[in-house]
Amino acid sequence: MDREAGAAAGSPSGTDPQGGSEALRQERLAKRDRLRTRGVDPYPARFDRTATAAELHERHAGLAPDTRTGEIAAVAGRIAAIRGHGQLVFATLQDASGAVQLLVQRTGLADAAAAVVESWDLGDWVGAVGEVVTSRRGELSVEPSEVMMLSKAVRPLPDKWHGLNDPDTRYRQREVDLVANRDTRRVFDIRFAAVAALRRAMEAEGFVEVETPILQPQAGGALARPFFTHANALDIDLSLRIAPELYLKRLVVGGYERVFEIGRNFRNEGVDTRHSPEFTALEAYQAFADFRDGMDLTERLLVAAADAATGRRTFTSGERVVDLTPPWPRVDLLDEVEALVGRRLHPGDPRADVAAVCAELGMEVQPEWGSGKLIFELYDAVLLPHITRPTFVCGFPVEVSPLSRHSADDPAIADRFELVIDGREFVNGYSELNVPEEQEARFRAEIAAAARGDLEAHPGDLAFVRALEYGLPPTSGIGIGIDRLVMLLAEVSSIRDVILFPMLRPEAGPPA
RNA sequence: GCGCCUCUAGCUCAACGGCAGAGCAACGGACUCUUAAUCCGCAGGUUCCGGGUUCGAAUCCCGGGGGGCGCACCA
């Protein structure tokens, strides 16, 4: 099969997978063939490494110049720089741990090894076995008596000094971005350290990690437009999940008292610096707890992630500084709205009154929005963007919280919170609605909204209601947006910078 | 979806209506202590694509494509 054929000709902006630099590629192919002619395999099966670059630096810190340690080490990595000096060649060998210099005395090598060194290009994976020494300038080095080509790179890497800047290429060829740009690796190291820390923290809290369907007959658990696909075997259309929520709660019904899932959700909506069609969320449900416990858990989890991934608790976002030091303030949404508009609004107020307040603030409102939705939109558009420090906003209208338990004091208010940081929603959580007939009634209201044309109304889910009829214990649920968390921790402004392979248009589009 | 910006050598960028260039990488050469090595030499282009204006277009105009940012929608 020829994966590249379809994208060969006329590719835009120099990202042609066939490579526009055929001459450079041919040059390296020729070097590779010369190695084969000499009986050297440019793609051998394995290499016995005995030390990483970091281990050598750790073991031999502070050696005087021109020291011979007597230690023989076998190192492997990518050639990041070559400095030829006639019969003496310096190369910077980069591995996952760092870099170490190779100090190659070509005169001391066998012919075959000398030919291998001769064939080295930037980007090649090589192995070297030799004594650990320091150069006259004091640089820790391996002086190889034996060298191997481990994988010949036949395509040139980007400029070793300026790196790779073109965002298109960085996202399409992330592997090249990772090699060329140190900071890219830093961001993803933070991401994976944060996710690992969240898993550890959840495990320590007694949660079981589970997996629930991504292909679902009916996407639920959030208000969003799904992607659709088709299962040939059953000849049915399926949605990609927009949230794992309903399945996770069914597991709590089944007796898993503390469950969580870290996984991809898919929403067929806008793409911008804050939104990706596929994004990662952590959802967690704990029995016998309410939304206040959810806030406590949220605080512990995010602090654990920040500590493990960065060792810091303050982060900059543009001009702003965000301090994650707990505890975080907990405020009431209706109180905040009152402080903003100068009068107390309530979801039970006549719609016209609330709409008038929104109009005064210059908001565009939809005719089908009720008072609760209007108050929520007011919060979302006017209040939330100005909240910088981590803040739990509590008490959302039931109208916009179809899966949340209502407050004991006020049937129009849900026992729900959002954690807002730097003007963005990071976490959503609530006391889960566990009264089956009430859930069914909420679904009916959503179905009615859908009938009025609301594309994001929550679909009714009879299987979920049936599950509730077997009894969902009192339960607290939270959902954490992992991508946004990583953006904060890594201090980057675009969600694409924290997703390894963000969704892009295909490289070679259909003929115009 | 709308607006603004952007696309030039493998990479990073100049040239902005008048000969398409530099640095790095490559290639040939010198060099046994460099580390963005240095020095000498040499080569490398569908200026994203298609039209148009012009004596002349990388440059101006129109259309298309990719990407970025902002707005809208959303988390």
Short mmCIF file of N, CA, C and O in Angstrom, two decimals, chain A residues 138-252:
data_model
loop_
_atom_site.label_atom_id
_atom_site.label_comp_id
_atom_site.label_asym_id
_atom_site.label_seq_id
_atom_site.Cartn_x
_atom_site.Cartn_y
_atom_site.Cartn_z
N GLY A 138 36.56 20.31 29.44
CA GLY A 138 35.82 19.85 30.61
C GLY A 138 34.46 19.26 30.32
O GLY A 138 33.72 18.93 31.25
N GLU A 139 34.11 19.11 29.04
CA GLU A 139 32.79 18.58 28.71
C GLU A 139 32.77 17.06 28.86
O GLU A 139 33.61 16.36 28.30
N LEU A 140 31.80 16.57 29.63
CA LEU A 140 31.67 15.13 29.81
C LEU A 140 31.36 14.48 28.46
O LEU A 140 30.44 14.91 27.75
N SER A 141 32.11 13.44 28.14
CA SER A 141 32.00 12.85 26.81
C SER A 141 32.17 11.35 26.88
O SER A 141 32.75 10.81 27.82
N VAL A 142 31.65 10.68 25.85
CA VAL A 142 31.97 9.27 25.64
C VAL A 142 32.92 9.23 24.46
O VAL A 142 32.64 9.82 23.41
N GLU A 143 34.06 8.55 24.64
CA GLU A 143 35.03 8.45 23.56
C GLU A 143 34.88 7.06 22.95
O GLU A 143 35.41 6.08 23.49
N PRO A 144 34.15 6.95 21.86
CA PRO A 144 33.74 5.62 21.39
C PRO A 144 34.90 4.82 20.80
O PRO A 144 35.75 5.35 20.10
N SER A 145 34.86 3.53 21.13
CA SER A 145 35.73 2.59 20.42
C SER A 145 34.88 1.82 19.40
O SER A 145 35.39 1.12 18.55
N GLU A 146 33.59 1.99 19.54
CA GLU A 146 32.67 1.28 18.67
C GLU A 146 31.46 2.20 18.45
O GLU A 146 30.98 2.81 19.40
N VAL A 147 31.00 2.30 17.22
CA VAL A 147 29.80 3.11 16.95
C VAL A 147 28.86 2.31 16.07
O VAL A 147 29.28 1.45 15.30
N MET A 148 27.57 2.59 16.21
CA MET A 148 26.56 1.93 15.40
C MET A 148 25.57 2.94 14.88
O MET A 148 25.21 3.88 15.58
N MET A 149 25.12 2.72 13.65
CA MET A 149 23.94 3.44 13.18
C MET A 149 22.74 2.66 13.69
O MET A 149 22.64 1.46 13.46
N LEU A 150 21.84 3.34 14.40
CA LEU A 150 20.66 2.64 14.92
C LEU A 150 19.43 2.88 14.06
O LEU A 150 18.53 2.05 13.99
N SER A 151 19.38 4.06 13.44
CA SER A 151 18.33 4.32 12.47
C SER A 151 18.71 5.56 11.68
O SER A 151 18.87 6.64 12.25
N LYS A 152 18.88 5.37 10.40
CA LYS A 152 19.30 6.48 9.54
C LYS A 152 18.11 7.37 9.24
O LYS A 152 17.07 6.89 8.78
N ALA A 153 18.23 8.66 9.54
CA ALA A 153 17.18 9.62 9.20
C ALA A 153 17.42 10.10 7.78
O ALA A 153 18.47 10.67 7.49
N VAL A 154 16.49 9.84 6.89
CA VAL A 154 16.69 10.23 5.50
C VAL A 154 16.04 11.57 5.19
O VAL A 154 16.10 12.06 4.07
N ARG A 155 15.40 12.14 6.16
CA ARG A 155 14.83 13.48 6.02
C ARG A 155 15.53 14.42 6.98
O ARG A 155 15.75 14.07 8.14
N PRO A 156 15.86 15.62 6.54
CA PRO A 156 16.54 16.57 7.44
C PRO A 156 15.59 17.14 8.48
O PRO A 156 14.42 17.36 8.22
N LEU A 157 16.12 17.37 9.66
CA LEU A 157 15.34 18.03 10.71
C LEU A 157 15.40 19.54 10.53
O LEU A 157 16.27 20.05 9.84
N PRO A 158 14.50 20.26 11.18
CA PRO A 158 14.54 21.72 11.11
C PRO A 158 15.83 22.28 11.71
O PRO A 158 16.56 21.59 12.41
N ASP A 159 16.05 23.53 11.43
CA ASP A 159 17.20 24.28 11.91
C ASP A 159 17.46 24.03 13.39
O ASP A 159 16.58 24.17 14.23
N LYS A 160 18.72 23.64 13.71
CA LYS A 160 19.02 23.25 15.08
C LYS A 160 18.93 24.43 16.04
O LYS A 160 18.76 24.25 17.24
N TRP A 161 19.06 25.63 15.53
CA TRP A 161 19.05 26.80 16.40
C TRP A 161 17.68 27.46 16.44
O TRP A 161 17.14 27.76 17.50
N HIS A 162 17.08 27.64 15.27
CA HIS A 162 15.79 28.35 15.22
C HIS A 162 14.60 27.43 15.41
O HIS A 162 13.49 27.89 15.63
N GLY A 163 14.84 26.12 15.30
CA GLY A 163 13.76 25.19 15.54
C GLY A 163 12.71 25.23 14.45
O GLY A 163 12.99 25.58 13.30
N LEU A 164 11.50 24.85 14.84
CA LEU A 164 10.38 24.79 13.90
C LEU A 164 9.31 25.75 14.39
O LEU A 164 8.81 25.61 15.50
N ASN A 165 8.95 26.70 13.57
CA ASN A 165 8.01 27.75 14.00
C ASN A 165 6.63 27.62 13.38
O ASN A 165 5.64 27.97 14.00
N ASP A 166 6.59 27.16 12.15
CA ASP A 166 5.34 27.12 11.39
C ASP A 166 4.31 26.28 12.14
O ASP A 166 4.48 25.07 12.29
N PRO A 167 3.22 26.90 12.63
CA PRO A 167 2.25 26.15 13.45
C PRO A 167 1.64 24.98 12.70
O PRO A 167 1.38 23.93 13.29
N ASP A 168 1.41 25.16 11.44
CA ASP A 168 0.83 24.09 10.64
C ASP A 168 1.70 22.84 10.71
O ASP A 168 1.23 21.74 11.02
N THR A 169 2.99 23.01 10.43
CA THR A 169 3.90 21.87 10.46
C THR A 169 4.05 21.32 11.88
O THR A 169 4.12 20.11 12.09
N ARG A 170 4.07 22.22 12.86
CA ARG A 170 4.21 21.77 14.24
C ARG A 170 3.06 20.83 14.63
O ARG A 170 3.27 19.84 15.32
N TYR A 171 1.83 21.16 14.21
CA TYR A 171 0.69 20.33 14.58
C TYR A 171 0.59 19.09 13.71
O TYR A 171 0.23 18.02 14.19
N ARG A 172 0.88 19.24 12.42
CA ARG A 172 0.75 18.08 11.52
C ARG A 172 1.85 17.07 11.75
O ARG A 172 1.65 15.87 11.59
N GLN A 173 3.06 17.56 12.02
CA GLN A 173 4.20 16.66 12.20
C GLN A 173 4.75 16.86 13.61
O GLN A 173 5.84 17.37 13.79
N ARG A 174 3.92 16.49 14.58
CA ARG A 174 4.29 16.74 15.97
C ARG A 174 5.60 16.05 16.32
O ARG A 174 6.35 16.54 17.17
N GLU A 175 5.88 14.91 15.68
CA GLU A 175 7.13 14.22 15.97
C GLU A 175 8.31 15.13 15.66
O GLU A 175 9.31 15.12 16.39
N VAL A 176 8.20 15.91 14.61
CA VAL A 176 9.30 16.82 14.26
C VAL A 176 9.34 17.99 15.25
O VAL A 176 10.41 18.41 15.70
N ASP A 177 8.18 18.48 15.60
CA ASP A 177 8.09 19.55 16.60
C ASP A 177 8.75 19.12 17.91
O ASP A 177 9.50 19.88 18.52
N LEU A 178 8.50 17.89 18.31
CA LEU A 178 9.06 17.39 19.57
C LEU A 178 10.58 17.30 19.51
O LEU A 178 11.27 17.57 20.50
N VAL A 179 11.10 16.94 18.35
CA VAL A 179 12.55 16.85 18.22
C VAL A 179 13.16 18.25 18.17
O VAL A 179 14.19 18.52 18.79
N ALA A 180 12.48 19.15 17.46
CA ALA A 180 13.10 20.45 17.18
C ALA A 180 12.90 21.46 18.31
O ALA A 180 13.71 22.36 18.49
N ASN A 181 11.80 21.34 19.04
CA ASN A 181 11.47 22.37 20.02
C ASN A 181 11.41 21.79 21.43
O ASN A 181 10.53 21.02 21.77
N ARG A 182 12.35 22.21 22.20
CA ARG A 182 12.45 21.74 23.58
C ARG A 182 11.17 22.04 24.37
O ARG A 182 10.72 21.27 25.21
N ASP A 183 10.58 23.19 24.11
CA ASP A 183 9.43 23.61 24.90
C ASP A 183 8.22 22.73 24.64
O ASP A 183 7.38 22.55 25.52
N THR A 184 8.13 22.19 23.43
CA THR A 184 7.01 21.30 23.14
C THR A 184 7.07 20.08 24.05
O THR A 184 6.06 19.65 24.62
N ARG A 185 8.25 19.54 24.18
CA ARG A 185 8.42 18.38 25.06
C ARG A 185 8.07 18.76 26.50
O ARG A 185 7.42 18.00 27.22
N ARG A 186 8.48 19.95 26.92
CA ARG A 186 8.19 20.40 28.28
C ARG A 186 6.67 20.43 28.53
O ARG A 186 6.19 19.94 29.56
N VAL A 187 5.92 20.97 27.59
CA VAL A 187 4.47 21.07 27.76
C VAL A 187 3.85 19.69 27.90
O VAL A 187 3.02 19.45 28.80
N PHE A 188 4.25 18.76 27.06
CA PHE A 188 3.63 17.44 27.13
C PHE A 188 4.12 16.65 28.33
O PHE A 188 3.38 15.83 28.88
N ASP A 189 5.34 16.90 28.75
CA ASP A 189 5.80 16.27 29.99
C ASP A 189 4.90 16.71 31.15
O ASP A 189 4.53 15.91 32.02
N ILE A 190 4.55 18.00 31.16
CA ILE A 190 3.65 18.51 32.20
C ILE A 190 2.29 17.83 32.09
O ILE A 190 1.70 17.40 33.08
N ARG A 191 1.81 17.70 30.87
CA ARG A 191 0.50 17.08 30.68
C ARG A 191 0.47 15.67 31.25
O ARG A 191 -0.41 15.31 32.04
N PHE A 192 1.46 14.87 30.87
CA PHE A 192 1.39 13.47 31.26
C PHE A 192 1.71 13.29 32.74
O PHE A 192 1.19 12.37 33.38
N ALA A 193 2.53 14.19 33.28
CA ALA A 193 2.78 14.15 34.72
C ALA A 193 1.51 14.52 35.49
O ALA A 193 1.20 13.93 36.54
N ALA A 194 0.76 15.48 34.97
CA ALA A 194 -0.47 15.90 35.65
C ALA A 194 -1.50 14.78 35.62
O ALA A 194 -2.15 14.49 36.63
N VAL A 195 -1.64 14.14 34.47
CA VAL A 195 -2.62 13.05 34.36
C VAL A 195 -2.23 11.90 35.27
O VAL A 195 -3.08 11.31 35.95
N ALA A 196 -0.94 11.58 35.30
CA ALA A 196 -0.47 10.49 36.17
C ALA A 196 -0.74 10.84 37.63
O ALA A 196 -1.16 9.97 38.42
N ALA A 197 -0.52 12.10 37.98
CA ALA A 197 -0.75 12.52 39.36
C ALA A 197 -2.24 12.43 39.72
O ALA A 197 -2.60 12.03 40.84
N LEU A 198 -3.09 12.78 38.77
CA LEU A 198 -4.53 12.68 39.02
C LEU A 198 -4.92 11.22 39.26
O LEU A 198 -5.70 10.91 40.16
N ARG A 199 -4.36 10.33 38.44
CA ARG A 199 -4.66 8.89 38.64
C ARG A 199 -4.21 8.44 40.02
O ARG A 199 -4.94 7.73 40.71
N ARG A 200 -2.99 8.83 40.39
CA ARG A 200 -2.48 8.42 41.70
C ARG A 200 -3.38 8.96 42.81
O ARG A 200 -3.72 8.26 43.76
N ALA A 201 -3.77 10.22 42.67
CA ALA A 201 -4.59 10.85 43.70
C ALA A 201 -5.95 10.15 43.79
O ALA A 201 -6.45 9.90 44.89
N MET A 202 -6.52 9.84 42.64
CA MET A 202 -7.82 9.16 42.65
C MET A 202 -7.71 7.80 43.30
O MET A 202 -8.58 7.38 44.09
N GLU A 203 -6.65 7.10 42.96
CA GLU A 203 -6.45 5.78 43.56
C GLU A 203 -6.29 5.90 45.07
O GLU A 203 -6.88 5.14 45.83
N ALA A 204 -5.52 6.91 45.49
CA ALA A 204 -5.31 7.11 46.92
C ALA A 204 -6.62 7.46 47.63
O ALA A 204 -6.79 7.17 48.82
N GLU A 205 -7.54 8.07 46.90
CA GLU A 205 -8.84 8.43 47.48
C GLU A 205 -9.81 7.25 47.45
O GLU A 205 -10.96 7.39 47.86
N GLY A 206 -9.36 6.13 46.91
CA GLY A 206 -10.21 4.95 46.89
C GLY A 206 -11.13 4.84 45.69
O GLY A 206 -12.12 4.10 45.74
N PHE A 207 -10.82 5.55 44.61
CA PHE A 207 -11.63 5.46 43.40
C PHE A 207 -11.10 4.36 42.48
O PHE A 207 -9.89 4.13 42.41
N VAL A 208 -12.00 3.71 41.78
CA VAL A 208 -11.64 2.69 40.80
C VAL A 208 -11.74 3.31 39.40
O VAL A 208 -12.75 3.94 39.07
N GLU A 209 -10.70 3.11 38.61
CA GLU A 209 -10.75 3.63 37.23
C GLU A 209 -11.48 2.64 36.34
O GLU A 209 -11.16 1.45 36.33
N VAL A 210 -12.46 3.15 35.63
CA VAL A 210 -13.28 2.28 34.78
C VAL A 210 -13.30 2.82 33.36
O VAL A 210 -12.80 3.92 33.09
N GLU A 211 -13.88 2.02 32.46
CA GLU A 211 -14.01 2.44 31.07
C GLU A 211 -15.44 2.24 30.62
O GLU A 211 -16.00 1.15 30.82
N THR A 212 -16.02 3.26 30.03
CA THR A 212 -17.40 3.17 29.58
C THR A 212 -17.46 3.48 28.08
O THR A 212 -16.47 3.96 27.52
N PRO A 213 -18.58 3.20 27.44
CA PRO A 213 -18.63 3.29 25.97
C PRO A 213 -18.34 4.68 25.43
O PRO A 213 -18.79 5.69 25.99
N ILE A 214 -17.61 4.68 24.32
CA ILE A 214 -17.44 5.91 23.55
C ILE A 214 -18.45 5.94 22.42
O ILE A 214 -18.98 6.98 22.06
N LEU A 215 -18.73 4.76 21.87
CA LEU A 215 -19.79 4.66 20.86
C LEU A 215 -21.09 4.37 21.58
O LEU A 215 -21.24 3.34 22.24
N GLN A 216 -22.01 5.32 21.48
CA GLN A 216 -23.23 5.22 22.26
C GLN A 216 -24.46 5.38 21.35
O GLN A 216 -24.43 6.18 20.42
N PRO A 217 -25.52 4.64 21.66
CA PRO A 217 -26.75 4.80 20.86
C PRO A 217 -27.28 6.22 20.96
O PRO A 217 -27.89 6.74 20.01
N GLN A 218 -27.06 6.83 22.12
CA GLN A 218 -27.58 8.18 22.31
C GLN A 218 -26.63 8.92 23.25
O GLN A 218 -26.44 8.53 24.38
N ALA A 219 -26.00 9.98 22.72
CA ALA A 219 -25.02 10.69 23.53
C ALA A 219 -25.72 11.52 24.58
O ALA A 219 -26.63 12.29 24.28
N GLY A 220 -25.30 11.34 25.84
CA GLY A 220 -25.92 12.10 26.91
C GLY A 220 -24.91 12.53 27.95
O GLY A 220 -23.70 12.31 27.80
N GLY A 221 -25.40 13.16 28.99
CA GLY A 221 -24.53 13.56 30.09
C GLY A 221 -24.01 14.96 29.97
O GLY A 221 -23.27 15.43 30.83
N ALA A 222 -24.36 15.63 28.89
CA ALA A 222 -23.93 17.02 28.71
C ALA A 222 -24.85 17.65 27.67
O ALA A 222 -25.67 16.97 27.06
N LEU A 223 -24.71 18.94 27.52
CA LEU A 223 -25.50 19.65 26.53
C LEU A 223 -24.59 20.01 25.38
O LEU A 223 -23.84 20.97 25.45
N ALA A 224 -24.60 19.19 24.32
CA ALA A 224 -23.67 19.42 23.21
C ALA A 224 -24.12 18.66 21.98
O ALA A 224 -24.88 17.69 22.07
N ARG A 225 -23.61 19.09 20.84
CA ARG A 225 -23.93 18.39 19.59
C ARG A 225 -22.92 17.29 19.37
O ARG A 225 -21.72 17.54 19.35
N PRO A 226 -23.37 16.07 19.17
CA PRO A 226 -22.44 14.95 19.02
C PRO A 226 -21.96 14.73 17.58
O PRO A 226 -22.52 15.27 16.63
N PHE A 227 -20.92 13.91 17.45
CA PHE A 227 -20.53 13.32 16.17
C PHE A 227 -21.33 12.04 16.00
O PHE A 227 -21.69 11.38 16.98
N PHE A 228 -21.56 11.66 14.75
CA PHE A 228 -22.28 10.43 14.48
C PHE A 228 -21.43 9.49 13.64
O PHE A 228 -20.61 9.92 12.84
N THR A 229 -21.66 8.20 13.87
CA THR A 229 -21.00 7.19 13.05
C THR A 229 -21.95 6.02 12.88
O THR A 229 -23.10 6.08 13.31
N HIS A 230 -21.48 4.97 12.24
CA HIS A 230 -22.37 3.86 11.91
C HIS A 230 -21.70 2.54 12.21
O HIS A 230 -20.53 2.35 11.90
N ALA A 231 -22.44 1.65 12.83
CA ALA A 231 -21.93 0.30 13.10
C ALA A 231 -22.49 -0.65 12.05
O ALA A 231 -23.69 -0.91 12.01
N ASN A 232 -21.61 -1.15 11.19
CA ASN A 232 -22.07 -2.01 10.10
C ASN A 232 -22.70 -3.30 10.61
O ASN A 232 -23.72 -3.74 10.09
N ALA A 233 -22.09 -3.89 11.64
CA ALA A 233 -22.56 -5.20 12.10
C ALA A 233 -24.01 -5.14 12.58
O ALA A 233 -24.77 -6.06 12.34
N LEU A 234 -24.36 -4.06 13.26
CA LEU A 234 -25.72 -3.94 13.78
C LEU A 234 -26.60 -3.07 12.88
O LEU A 234 -27.80 -2.96 13.12
N ASP A 235 -25.96 -2.46 11.90
CA ASP A 235 -26.66 -1.52 11.02
C ASP A 235 -27.42 -0.46 11.82
O ASP A 235 -28.63 -0.25 11.64
N ILE A 236 -26.69 0.15 12.75
CA ILE A 236 -27.31 1.24 13.53
C ILE A 236 -26.38 2.45 13.54
O ILE A 236 -25.15 2.32 13.44
N ASP A 237 -26.98 3.61 13.66
CA ASP A 237 -26.19 4.82 13.82
C ASP A 237 -25.85 4.99 15.29
O ASP A 237 -26.64 4.68 16.18
N LEU A 238 -24.62 5.45 15.54
CA LEU A 238 -24.17 5.66 16.91
C LEU A 238 -23.62 7.07 17.04
O LEU A 238 -23.19 7.68 16.06
N SER A 239 -23.63 7.57 18.27
CA SER A 239 -23.00 8.84 18.57
C SER A 239 -21.68 8.59 19.27
O SER A 239 -21.55 7.60 20.00
N LEU A 240 -20.73 9.46 19.07
CA LEU A 240 -19.55 9.44 19.92
C LEU A 240 -19.92 10.18 21.19
O LEU A 240 -20.64 11.18 21.17
N ARG A 241 -19.40 9.69 22.30
CA ARG A 241 -19.87 10.24 23.56
C ARG A 241 -19.51 11.71 23.72
O ARG A 241 -18.46 12.17 23.26
N ILE A 242 -20.38 12.45 24.36
CA ILE A 242 -20.10 13.83 24.72
C ILE A 242 -19.72 13.93 26.19
O ILE A 242 -19.20 14.95 26.64
N ALA A 243 -19.99 12.87 26.94
CA ALA A 243 -19.62 12.80 28.36
C ALA A 243 -19.89 11.37 28.84
O ALA A 243 -20.82 10.73 28.35
N PRO A 244 -19.11 10.87 29.77
CA PRO A 244 -19.34 9.51 30.28
C PRO A 244 -20.35 9.45 31.42
O PRO A 244 -20.65 8.38 31.94
N GLU A 245 -20.89 10.59 31.78
CA GLU A 245 -21.64 10.73 33.03
C GLU A 245 -22.70 9.67 33.30
O GLU A 245 -22.74 9.08 34.39
N LEU A 246 -23.57 9.43 32.32
CA LEU A 246 -24.71 8.54 32.60
C LEU A 246 -24.24 7.12 32.88
O LEU A 246 -24.76 6.45 33.79
N TYR A 247 -23.25 6.65 32.13
CA TYR A 247 -22.74 5.29 32.36
C TYR A 247 -22.06 5.19 33.72
O TYR A 247 -22.16 4.17 34.40
N LEU A 248 -21.32 6.24 34.08
CA LEU A 248 -20.62 6.19 35.37
C LEU A 248 -21.63 6.12 36.53
O LEU A 248 -21.43 5.38 37.50
N LYS A 249 -22.69 6.86 36.40
CA LYS A 249 -23.69 6.81 37.47
C LYS A 249 -24.37 5.44 37.51
O LYS A 249 -24.73 4.94 38.59
N ARG A 250 -24.52 4.81 36.34
CA ARG A 250 -25.08 3.46 36.33
C ARG A 250 -24.16 2.49 37.07
O ARG A 250 -24.62 1.52 37.68
N LEU A 251 -22.86 2.77 37.02
CA LEU A 251 -21.92 1.92 37.76
C LEU A 251 -22.07 2.13 39.26
O LEU A 251 -21.90 1.19 40.05
N VAL A 252 -22.39 3.37 39.65
CA VAL A 252 -22.63 3.61 41.08
C VAL A 252 -23.89 2.86 41.51
O VAL A 252 -23.93 2.25 42.58
#
